[in-house]
mmCIF file of C-alpha atoms in Angstrom:
data_model
loop_
_atom_site.group_PDB
_atom_site.id
_atom_site.type_symbol
_atom_site.label_atom_id
_atom_site.label_comp_id
_atom_site.label_asym_id
_atom_site.label_seq_id
_atom_site.Cartn_x
_atom_site.Cartn_y
_atom_site.Cartn_z
ATOM 1 C CA MET A 27 0.001 0.136 -0.053
ATOM 2 C CA GLY A 28 2.883 2.246 0.701
ATOM 3 C CA PHE A 29 2.199 3.904 4.046
ATOM 4 C CA GLU A 30 4.544 5.043 6.484
ATOM 5 C CA GLY A 31 3.847 6.369 10.351
ATOM 6 C CA GLU A 32 7.271 7.644 11.483
ATOM 7 C CA LYS A 33 6.327 8.336 15.125
ATOM 8 C CA ARG A 34 3.927 5.450 15.554
ATOM 9 C CA GLU A 35 3.972 3.315 18.663
ATOM 10 C CA GLU A 36 7.442 1.894 19.573
ATOM 11 C CA GLU A 37 6.243 -1.330 20.556
ATOM 12 C CA GLU A 38 2.770 -2.810 19.075
ATOM 13 C CA GLY A 39 0.149 -3.196 21.341
ATOM 14 C CA VAL A 40 2.039 -0.749 24.169
ATOM 15 C CA ARG A 41 1.850 2.839 23.056
ATOM 16 C CA MET A 42 -0.964 5.060 21.183
ATOM 17 C CA ALA A 43 0.217 6.629 17.985
ATOM 18 C CA ASN A 44 1.115 10.381 17.983
ATOM 19 C CA ASP A 45 0.839 10.523 14.115
ATOM 20 C CA PHE A 46 -1.581 9.686 11.615
ATOM 21 C CA PHE A 47 -0.858 6.915 9.319
ATOM 22 C CA TRP A 48 0.642 8.216 5.924
ATOM 23 C CA SER A 49 0.057 6.597 2.528
ATOM 24 C CA TYR A 50 1.793 7.466 -0.329
ATOM 25 C CA THR A 51 -0.521 6.045 -2.956
ATOM 26 C CA ASP A 52 -3.843 7.212 -4.130
ATOM 27 C CA GLU A 53 -6.993 6.183 -2.387
ATOM 28 C CA PRO A 54 -8.104 2.338 -2.947
ATOM 29 C CA HIS A 55 -11.718 2.861 -4.255
ATOM 30 C CA ALA A 56 -11.118 4.297 -7.773
ATOM 31 C CA SER A 57 -8.878 1.534 -8.707
ATOM 32 C CA ARG A 58 -11.095 -0.908 -7.228
ATOM 33 C CA ARG A 59 -14.367 0.486 -8.875
ATOM 34 C CA ARG A 60 -12.542 0.487 -12.604
ATOM 35 C CA GLN A 61 -11.171 -3.399 -11.803
ATOM 36 C CA ILE A 62 -14.928 -4.386 -10.817
ATOM 37 C CA LEU A 63 -16.801 -2.480 -13.659
ATOM 38 C CA SER A 64 -14.445 -4.044 -16.202
ATOM 39 C CA GLN A 65 -15.138 -7.585 -14.734
ATOM 40 C CA TYR A 66 -18.875 -7.089 -13.887
ATOM 41 C CA PRO A 67 -19.994 -4.129 -16.082
ATOM 42 C CA GLN A 68 -23.575 -5.304 -15.041
ATOM 43 C CA ILE A 69 -23.182 -3.375 -11.939
ATOM 44 C CA LYS A 70 -23.789 -0.274 -13.713
ATOM 45 C CA GLN A 71 -27.512 -1.344 -13.875
ATOM 46 C CA LEU A 72 -27.651 -0.734 -9.904
ATOM 47 C CA PHE A 73 -26.791 3.021 -10.432
ATOM 48 C CA GLY A 74 -29.506 5.422 -9.787
ATOM 49 C CA PRO A 75 -32.225 6.905 -7.234
ATOM 50 C CA ASP A 76 -33.944 4.692 -4.694
ATOM 51 C CA PRO A 77 -37.491 4.880 -5.965
ATOM 52 C CA PHE A 78 -38.612 4.288 -2.348
ATOM 53 C CA ALA A 79 -36.528 6.984 -0.786
ATOM 54 C CA PHE A 80 -39.152 9.572 -0.377
ATOM 55 C CA LEU A 81 -41.812 7.666 1.386
ATOM 56 C CA LYS A 82 -39.303 6.246 3.565
ATOM 57 C CA ILE A 83 -38.047 9.452 4.688
ATOM 58 C CA SER A 84 -41.398 11.050 4.909
ATOM 59 C CA GLY A 85 -42.585 8.162 7.359
ATOM 60 C CA VAL A 86 -39.663 8.716 9.744
ATOM 61 C CA VAL A 87 -40.017 12.594 9.682
ATOM 62 C CA LEU A 88 -43.597 12.338 10.513
ATOM 63 C CA LEU A 89 -43.175 9.580 13.324
ATOM 64 C CA GLN A 90 -40.457 11.541 14.935
ATOM 65 C CA LEU A 91 -42.202 15.043 14.949
ATOM 66 C CA TRP A 92 -45.519 13.180 16.185
ATOM 67 C CA THR A 93 -43.521 11.667 18.899
ATOM 68 C CA ALA A 94 -42.267 14.993 19.915
ATOM 69 C CA THR A 95 -45.731 16.416 20.293
ATOM 70 C CA PHE A 96 -46.886 13.439 22.189
ATOM 71 C CA LEU A 97 -43.935 14.087 24.774
ATOM 72 C CA HIS A 98 -44.815 17.836 25.313
ATOM 73 C CA ASP A 99 -45.793 17.184 28.860
ATOM 74 C CA ALA A 100 -43.599 14.227 29.858
ATOM 75 C CA THR A 101 -41.372 14.224 32.550
ATOM 76 C CA TRP A 102 -37.362 14.757 31.909
ATOM 77 C CA LEU A 103 -36.534 11.344 32.500
ATOM 78 C CA LYS A 104 -39.254 9.888 30.286
ATOM 79 C CA ILE A 105 -38.074 12.298 27.487
ATOM 80 C CA LEU A 106 -34.311 11.095 28.121
ATOM 81 C CA ILE A 107 -35.425 7.390 27.946
ATOM 82 C CA VAL A 108 -37.513 7.798 24.764
ATOM 83 C CA ALA A 109 -34.578 9.846 23.045
ATOM 84 C CA TYR A 110 -32.285 7.117 23.618
ATOM 85 C CA PHE A 111 -34.020 4.031 22.947
ATOM 86 C CA PHE A 112 -36.431 5.361 20.170
ATOM 87 C CA GLY A 113 -35.931 8.868 18.903
ATOM 88 C CA SER A 114 -32.416 8.211 18.371
ATOM 89 C CA PHE A 115 -32.779 5.650 15.951
ATOM 90 C CA LEU A 116 -35.132 7.789 14.006
ATOM 91 C CA ASN A 117 -32.888 10.914 13.983
ATOM 92 C CA HIS A 118 -29.844 8.787 13.199
ATOM 93 C CA ASN A 119 -31.858 7.115 10.365
ATOM 94 C CA LEU A 120 -32.510 10.554 9.080
ATOM 95 C CA PHE A 121 -29.163 11.613 9.329
ATOM 96 C CA LEU A 122 -27.971 8.831 6.972
ATOM 97 C CA ALA A 123 -30.774 9.846 4.846
ATOM 98 C CA ILE A 124 -29.354 12.944 4.109
ATOM 99 C CA HIS A 125 -26.270 11.370 3.538
ATOM 100 C CA GLU A 126 -27.946 9.335 0.756
ATOM 101 C CA LEU A 127 -29.175 12.329 -0.600
ATOM 102 C CA SER A 128 -25.984 14.034 -0.834
ATOM 103 C CA HIS A 129 -25.299 11.485 -3.362
ATOM 104 C CA ASN A 130 -28.700 12.371 -5.161
ATOM 105 C CA LEU A 131 -30.020 9.031 -4.619
ATOM 106 C CA ALA A 132 -33.751 9.755 -4.102
ATOM 107 C CA PHE A 133 -34.438 11.722 -7.394
ATOM 108 C CA SER A 134 -32.332 12.366 -10.732
ATOM 109 C CA THR A 135 -32.814 15.951 -10.242
ATOM 110 C CA PRO A 136 -30.083 17.144 -7.363
ATOM 111 C CA THR A 137 -32.275 19.964 -6.539
ATOM 112 C CA TYR A 138 -35.507 17.553 -5.511
ATOM 113 C CA ASN A 139 -32.752 15.877 -3.457
ATOM 114 C CA ARG A 140 -31.516 19.014 -1.795
ATOM 115 C CA TRP A 141 -35.246 19.886 -0.828
ATOM 116 C CA LEU A 142 -35.842 16.484 0.467
ATOM 117 C CA GLY A 143 -32.744 16.852 2.430
ATOM 118 C CA ILE A 144 -34.170 20.075 4.178
ATOM 119 C CA PHE A 145 -37.264 18.126 4.735
ATOM 120 C CA ALA A 146 -35.370 15.189 6.385
ATOM 121 C CA ASN A 147 -33.339 17.572 8.508
ATOM 122 C CA LEU A 148 -36.380 18.670 10.490
ATOM 123 C CA PRO A 149 -36.516 16.407 13.385
ATOM 124 C CA VAL A 150 -32.970 16.646 13.521
ATOM 125 C CA GLY A 151 -33.231 20.153 15.235
ATOM 126 C CA VAL A 152 -30.290 21.872 13.837
ATOM 127 C CA PRO A 153 -29.836 22.975 10.132
ATOM 128 C CA MET A 154 -27.284 20.639 8.609
ATOM 129 C CA SER A 155 -28.343 18.855 5.455
ATOM 130 C CA VAL A 156 -27.125 21.407 2.886
ATOM 131 C CA THR A 157 -23.607 22.017 4.625
ATOM 132 C CA PHE A 158 -23.058 18.273 5.123
ATOM 133 C CA GLN A 159 -23.354 17.629 1.220
ATOM 134 C CA LYS A 160 -20.311 20.244 0.543
ATOM 135 C CA TYR A 161 -18.162 18.642 2.771
ATOM 136 C CA HIS A 162 -19.060 15.205 2.222
ATOM 137 C CA LEU A 163 -18.652 15.167 -1.406
ATOM 138 C CA GLU A 164 -15.051 16.303 -0.654
ATOM 139 C CA HIS A 165 -14.525 13.247 1.722
ATOM 140 C CA HIS A 166 -15.313 11.091 -1.430
ATOM 141 C CA ARG A 167 -13.177 12.870 -4.112
ATOM 142 C CA PHE A 168 -10.262 13.430 -1.736
ATOM 143 C CA GLN A 169 -10.562 10.548 1.029
ATOM 144 C CA GLY A 170 -7.704 11.021 3.377
ATOM 145 C CA VAL A 171 -6.113 14.306 1.755
ATOM 146 C CA ASP A 172 -4.455 16.250 4.503
ATOM 147 C CA GLY A 173 -6.463 19.638 4.720
ATOM 148 C CA ILE A 174 -9.318 18.579 2.681
ATOM 149 C CA ASP A 175 -11.190 15.604 4.071
ATOM 150 C CA MET A 176 -12.658 16.955 7.141
ATOM 151 C CA ASP A 177 -13.827 13.560 8.131
ATOM 152 C CA ILE A 178 -10.402 12.986 9.764
ATOM 153 C CA PRO A 179 -9.690 14.379 13.564
ATOM 154 C CA SER A 180 -7.582 17.543 13.999
ATOM 155 C CA GLN A 181 -4.286 17.788 15.245
ATOM 156 C CA THR A 182 -5.631 19.073 18.567
ATOM 157 C CA GLU A 183 -8.156 16.069 18.918
ATOM 158 C CA ALA A 184 -5.624 13.629 18.343
ATOM 159 C CA HIS A 185 -3.262 14.904 20.761
ATOM 160 C CA VAL A 186 -5.822 15.420 23.562
ATOM 161 C CA VAL A 187 -7.694 12.518 23.226
ATOM 162 C CA LYS A 188 -5.153 9.844 24.432
ATOM 163 C CA ASN A 189 -6.578 7.705 27.121
ATOM 164 C CA VAL A 190 -9.707 5.743 27.904
ATOM 165 C CA LEU A 191 -11.383 8.555 29.772
ATOM 166 C CA ALA A 192 -10.596 11.141 27.121
ATOM 167 C CA LYS A 193 -11.711 8.721 24.219
ATOM 168 C CA SER A 194 -14.817 7.998 26.204
ATOM 169 C CA ILE A 195 -15.812 11.708 26.311
ATOM 170 C CA TRP A 196 -14.792 11.841 22.536
ATOM 171 C CA VAL A 197 -17.151 9.268 21.643
ATOM 172 C CA ILE A 198 -20.016 10.936 23.514
ATOM 173 C CA LEU A 199 -19.178 14.200 21.868
ATOM 174 C CA GLN A 200 -18.293 13.041 18.601
ATOM 175 C CA LEU A 201 -21.288 14.319 16.766
ATOM 176 C CA PHE A 202 -20.223 18.007 18.012
ATOM 177 C CA PHE A 203 -16.709 17.197 16.575
ATOM 178 C CA TYR A 204 -18.036 16.019 13.342
ATOM 179 C CA ALA A 205 -20.149 18.935 12.994
ATOM 180 C CA PHE A 206 -17.859 21.566 14.174
ATOM 181 C CA ARG A 207 -14.476 20.501 12.924
ATOM 182 C CA PRO A 208 -14.852 21.576 9.420
ATOM 183 C CA LEU A 209 -16.159 24.994 10.355
ATOM 184 C CA PHE A 210 -13.166 25.559 12.142
ATOM 185 C CA LEU A 211 -10.712 23.869 10.054
ATOM 186 C CA LYS A 212 -12.099 24.651 6.575
ATOM 187 C CA PRO A 213 -14.864 27.089 6.743
ATOM 188 C CA LYS A 214 -16.909 27.361 3.462
ATOM 189 C CA PRO A 215 -19.151 30.769 2.862
ATOM 190 C CA PRO A 216 -22.658 30.014 3.250
ATOM 191 C CA GLY A 217 -24.601 30.283 0.105
ATOM 192 C CA LEU A 218 -28.699 30.518 -0.946
ATOM 193 C CA TRP A 219 -29.271 26.922 0.159
ATOM 194 C CA GLU A 220 -27.697 27.225 3.370
ATOM 195 C CA PHE A 221 -29.819 30.171 4.178
ATOM 196 C CA ILE A 222 -33.340 28.444 3.105
ATOM 197 C CA ASN A 223 -31.969 25.267 5.359
ATOM 198 C CA PHE A 224 -31.318 27.409 8.258
ATOM 199 C CA THR A 225 -34.951 29.457 7.667
ATOM 200 C CA ILE A 226 -37.219 26.404 7.258
ATOM 201 C CA GLN A 227 -35.153 24.639 10.494
ATOM 202 C CA LEU A 228 -35.550 27.560 12.712
ATOM 203 C CA SER A 229 -39.408 27.785 11.724
ATOM 204 C CA LEU A 230 -39.885 24.549 12.422
ATOM 205 C CA ASP A 231 -38.008 24.576 15.883
ATOM 206 C CA GLY A 232 -40.013 27.837 16.839
ATOM 207 C CA ALA A 233 -43.354 26.253 15.643
ATOM 208 C CA MET A 234 -42.689 23.268 17.835
ATOM 209 C CA VAL A 235 -41.910 25.563 20.928
ATOM 210 C CA TYR A 236 -44.768 27.839 20.260
ATOM 211 C CA PHE A 237 -47.226 24.845 19.812
ATOM 212 C CA TRP A 238 -46.164 22.252 21.995
ATOM 213 C CA GLY A 239 -43.514 23.948 24.253
ATOM 214 C CA TRP A 240 -39.728 23.242 24.570
ATOM 215 C CA LYS A 241 -39.785 19.861 26.004
ATOM 216 C CA SER A 242 -40.828 18.921 22.272
ATOM 217 C CA LEU A 243 -38.001 20.561 20.990
ATOM 218 C CA ALA A 244 -35.727 19.130 23.617
ATOM 219 C CA TYR A 245 -36.677 15.719 22.502
ATOM 220 C CA LEU A 246 -35.767 16.196 19.217
ATOM 221 C CA ILE A 247 -32.071 17.848 19.897
ATOM 222 C CA LEU A 248 -31.592 15.151 22.398
ATOM 223 C CA SER A 249 -32.535 12.209 20.011
ATOM 224 C CA THR A 250 -29.961 13.716 17.748
ATOM 225 C CA PHE A 251 -27.261 14.245 20.441
ATOM 226 C CA VAL A 252 -27.594 10.562 22.125
ATOM 227 C CA GLY A 253 -27.984 8.861 18.712
ATOM 228 C CA GLY A 254 -24.517 10.451 17.916
ATOM 229 C CA GLY A 255 -22.544 9.468 21.001
ATOM 230 C CA MET A 256 -22.289 6.418 22.908
ATOM 231 C CA HIS A 257 -25.026 4.739 20.794
ATOM 232 C CA PRO A 258 -24.836 1.433 18.487
ATOM 233 C CA MET A 259 -25.882 3.551 15.562
ATOM 234 C CA ALA A 260 -23.053 5.856 15.949
ATOM 235 C CA GLY A 261 -20.517 3.161 15.851
ATOM 236 C CA HIS A 262 -20.299 3.588 12.009
ATOM 237 C CA PHE A 263 -18.492 6.921 12.584
ATOM 238 C CA ILE A 264 -15.563 4.947 13.897
ATOM 239 C CA SER A 265 -16.012 1.720 11.972
ATOM 240 C CA GLU A 266 -15.995 3.071 8.492
ATOM 241 C CA HIS A 267 -12.206 4.693 8.480
ATOM 242 C CA TYR A 268 -10.511 4.434 11.899
ATOM 243 C CA VAL A 269 -7.458 2.306 10.979
ATOM 244 C CA PHE A 270 -7.460 -1.183 13.132
ATOM 245 C CA LYS A 271 -5.440 -2.710 10.447
ATOM 246 C CA PRO A 272 -2.775 -0.702 8.478
ATOM 247 C CA GLU A 273 -3.056 -2.318 5.275
ATOM 248 C CA GLN A 274 -7.064 -1.266 5.168
ATOM 249 C CA GLU A 275 -8.278 2.211 5.359
ATOM 250 C CA THR A 276 -12.016 1.538 4.774
ATOM 251 C CA TYR A 277 -14.012 -1.057 6.589
ATOM 252 C CA SER A 278 -17.513 -2.631 5.978
ATOM 253 C CA TYR A 279 -20.120 -3.506 8.595
ATOM 254 C CA TYR A 280 -22.586 -6.576 7.837
ATOM 255 C CA GLY A 281 -24.857 -6.412 10.714
ATOM 256 C CA PRO A 282 -28.561 -5.899 11.384
ATOM 257 C CA LEU A 283 -28.488 -2.160 11.933
ATOM 258 C CA ASN A 284 -28.029 -1.744 8.341
ATOM 259 C CA LEU A 285 -31.673 -2.146 7.815
ATOM 260 C CA MET A 286 -32.058 1.056 9.772
ATOM 261 C CA THR A 287 -29.260 3.123 8.368
ATOM 262 C CA TRP A 288 -29.529 2.847 4.575
ATOM 263 C CA SER A 289 -27.075 0.232 4.723
ATOM 264 C CA VAL A 290 -24.125 2.684 5.340
ATOM 265 C CA GLY A 291 -22.480 -0.394 6.927
ATOM 266 C CA TYR A 292 -21.632 -1.340 3.193
ATOM 267 C CA HIS A 293 -18.959 1.327 3.405
ATOM 268 C CA ASN A 294 -16.497 -0.330 0.977
ATOM 269 C CA GLU A 295 -18.941 -1.079 -1.521
ATOM 270 C CA HIS A 296 -20.607 2.631 -1.071
ATOM 271 C CA HIS A 297 -17.130 4.184 -1.548
ATOM 272 C CA ASP A 298 -16.558 2.183 -4.814
ATOM 273 C CA PHE A 299 -19.981 2.849 -6.123
ATOM 274 C CA PRO A 300 -21.200 6.041 -4.393
ATOM 275 C CA ARG A 301 -23.845 6.129 -7.227
ATOM 276 C CA ILE A 302 -25.357 2.996 -5.991
ATOM 277 C CA PRO A 303 -28.080 3.486 -3.610
ATOM 278 C CA GLY A 304 -27.985 1.909 -0.025
ATOM 279 C CA SER A 305 -30.849 -0.480 -0.657
ATOM 280 C CA LYS A 306 -28.777 -2.245 -3.578
ATOM 281 C CA LEU A 307 -25.316 -1.980 -2.028
ATOM 282 C CA TYR A 308 -25.578 -5.764 -0.875
ATOM 283 C CA LYS A 309 -25.824 -6.627 -4.600
ATOM 284 C CA VAL A 310 -22.344 -5.089 -5.310
ATOM 285 C CA LYS A 311 -20.777 -7.770 -2.732
ATOM 286 C CA GLU A 312 -23.121 -10.638 -4.070
ATOM 287 C CA ILE A 313 -21.909 -9.833 -7.489
ATOM 288 C CA ALA A 314 -18.146 -9.199 -6.761
ATOM 289 C CA PRO A 315 -17.468 -11.507 -3.840
ATOM 290 C CA GLU A 316 -14.075 -11.613 -4.558
ATOM 291 C CA TYR A 317 -13.254 -8.074 -4.118
ATOM 292 C CA TYR A 318 -14.777 -7.995 -0.473
ATOM 293 C CA GLU A 319 -14.328 -11.257 1.289
ATOM 294 C CA ASN A 320 -10.802 -10.980 2.123
ATOM 295 C CA LEU A 321 -11.310 -7.436 3.390
ATOM 296 C CA ASP A 322 -11.880 -7.201 7.364
ATOM 297 C CA ALA A 323 -15.292 -6.226 8.329
ATOM 298 C CA TYR A 324 -17.247 -5.716 11.369
ATOM 299 C CA LYS A 325 -20.610 -7.464 12.768
ATOM 300 C CA SER A 326 -21.191 -5.070 15.705
ATOM 301 C CA TRP A 327 -20.992 -1.424 15.833
ATOM 302 C CA SER A 328 -21.263 -1.642 19.796
ATOM 303 C CA GLN A 329 -17.836 -3.686 19.821
ATOM 304 C CA VAL A 330 -16.054 -1.101 17.573
ATOM 305 C CA ILE A 331 -17.235 1.500 20.022
ATOM 306 C CA TYR A 332 -15.718 -0.714 22.996
ATOM 307 C CA MET A 333 -12.457 -1.728 20.868
ATOM 308 C CA TYR A 334 -11.655 2.097 20.074
ATOM 309 C CA ILE A 335 -12.186 2.938 23.635
ATOM 310 C CA MET A 336 -10.303 0.294 25.202
ATOM 311 C CA ASP A 337 -7.427 -0.330 22.886
ATOM 312 C CA ARG A 338 -4.546 1.529 24.068
ATOM 313 C CA THR A 339 -2.921 1.949 20.452
ATOM 314 C CA VAL A 340 -5.985 3.287 18.750
ATOM 315 C CA GLY A 341 -7.260 6.925 19.163
ATOM 316 C CA PRO A 342 -8.041 9.776 16.714
ATOM 317 C CA PHE A 343 -4.557 9.448 15.168
ATOM 318 C CA SER A 344 -5.848 5.830 13.760
ATOM 319 C CA ARG A 345 -6.742 7.499 10.463
ATOM 320 C CA MET A 346 -5.142 7.344 6.907
ATOM 321 C CA LYS A 347 -3.734 10.593 5.651
ATOM 322 C CA ARG A 348 -2.154 11.644 2.168
ATOM 323 C CA LYS A 349 -1.175 14.410 0.261
ATOM 324 C CA LEU A 350 -3.057 15.690 -2.502
ATOM 325 C CA SER A 351 -2.501 13.728 -5.840
ATOM 326 C CA THR A 352 -2.456 15.207 -9.140
ATOM 327 C CA LYS A 353 -4.725 12.371 -9.925
ATOM 328 C CA ALA A 354 -7.029 13.289 -7.283
ATOM 329 C CA ASN A 355 -10.250 11.016 -7.509
ATOM 330 C CA LYS A 356 -13.390 12.345 -9.265
ATOM 331 C CA SER A 357 -16.116 9.845 -8.197
ATOM 332 C CA GLU A 358 -18.929 12.042 -8.038
#
């Protein structure tokens, strides 16, 4: 693969790294995509929108908004319990629906996907769908590229988060790091669509408070927060690209939570073919199994979180980085 970590642990299994893994080759997905398509051109038939995406998203949005209104006079303990064991799954599902829409996988027309993303954003409580798309597409085009891929932790995070306690706190707050990291390290000027996203979201939040009170809005915010922290659904944030095996920088998850997460667990398959909707990603592995069966994969996101926290050699530095190549991947 051509990677190097000049300051990595002196003895494997004893010390946490104090530098990222550095790769001197291009990210692996573009070349694997070409190989698979040359051997299995029928995979192109899987490209295109999911015709049921609108219905699936609408059902979750309406269910979550109804739940918020239902809890308007509930106790705070009940709100917290429902948020963790129910609402968190719904809001994380919508977060990953927004991920799906960032690849234009609900409609052929990009503008329609953007409007649906703003709609899916409503129960999340915080405007993020439009901004997410800008940074996420760069994550695909420039995977691991220093200074461009904002999915990678900052130097500050990596130097501070060095032990079990710090990693536990980081996992609980990882959604905040995920959201605010690009705004500090690589801010992009907001445009018209961000303004629309912001206005519609705050209008919904204001209406929720006006008609049903602060507890209903708090339920939505809590569902987002707890679902992105120490929660099984949030394990995908770590499992996707945190390096537990130096020869591999993207990992798939083949477990039951794919049913609730737009199959984002099929992450090698997704990066190889970002134009295939999550509902069809399993077919990529069925058609071309020899390209995926020898890659390390997970069956439990909860186990990934436990491994990340407890393994003394793993932390925010456990990511693959590379310098910008003249042959930057243009997969989207």
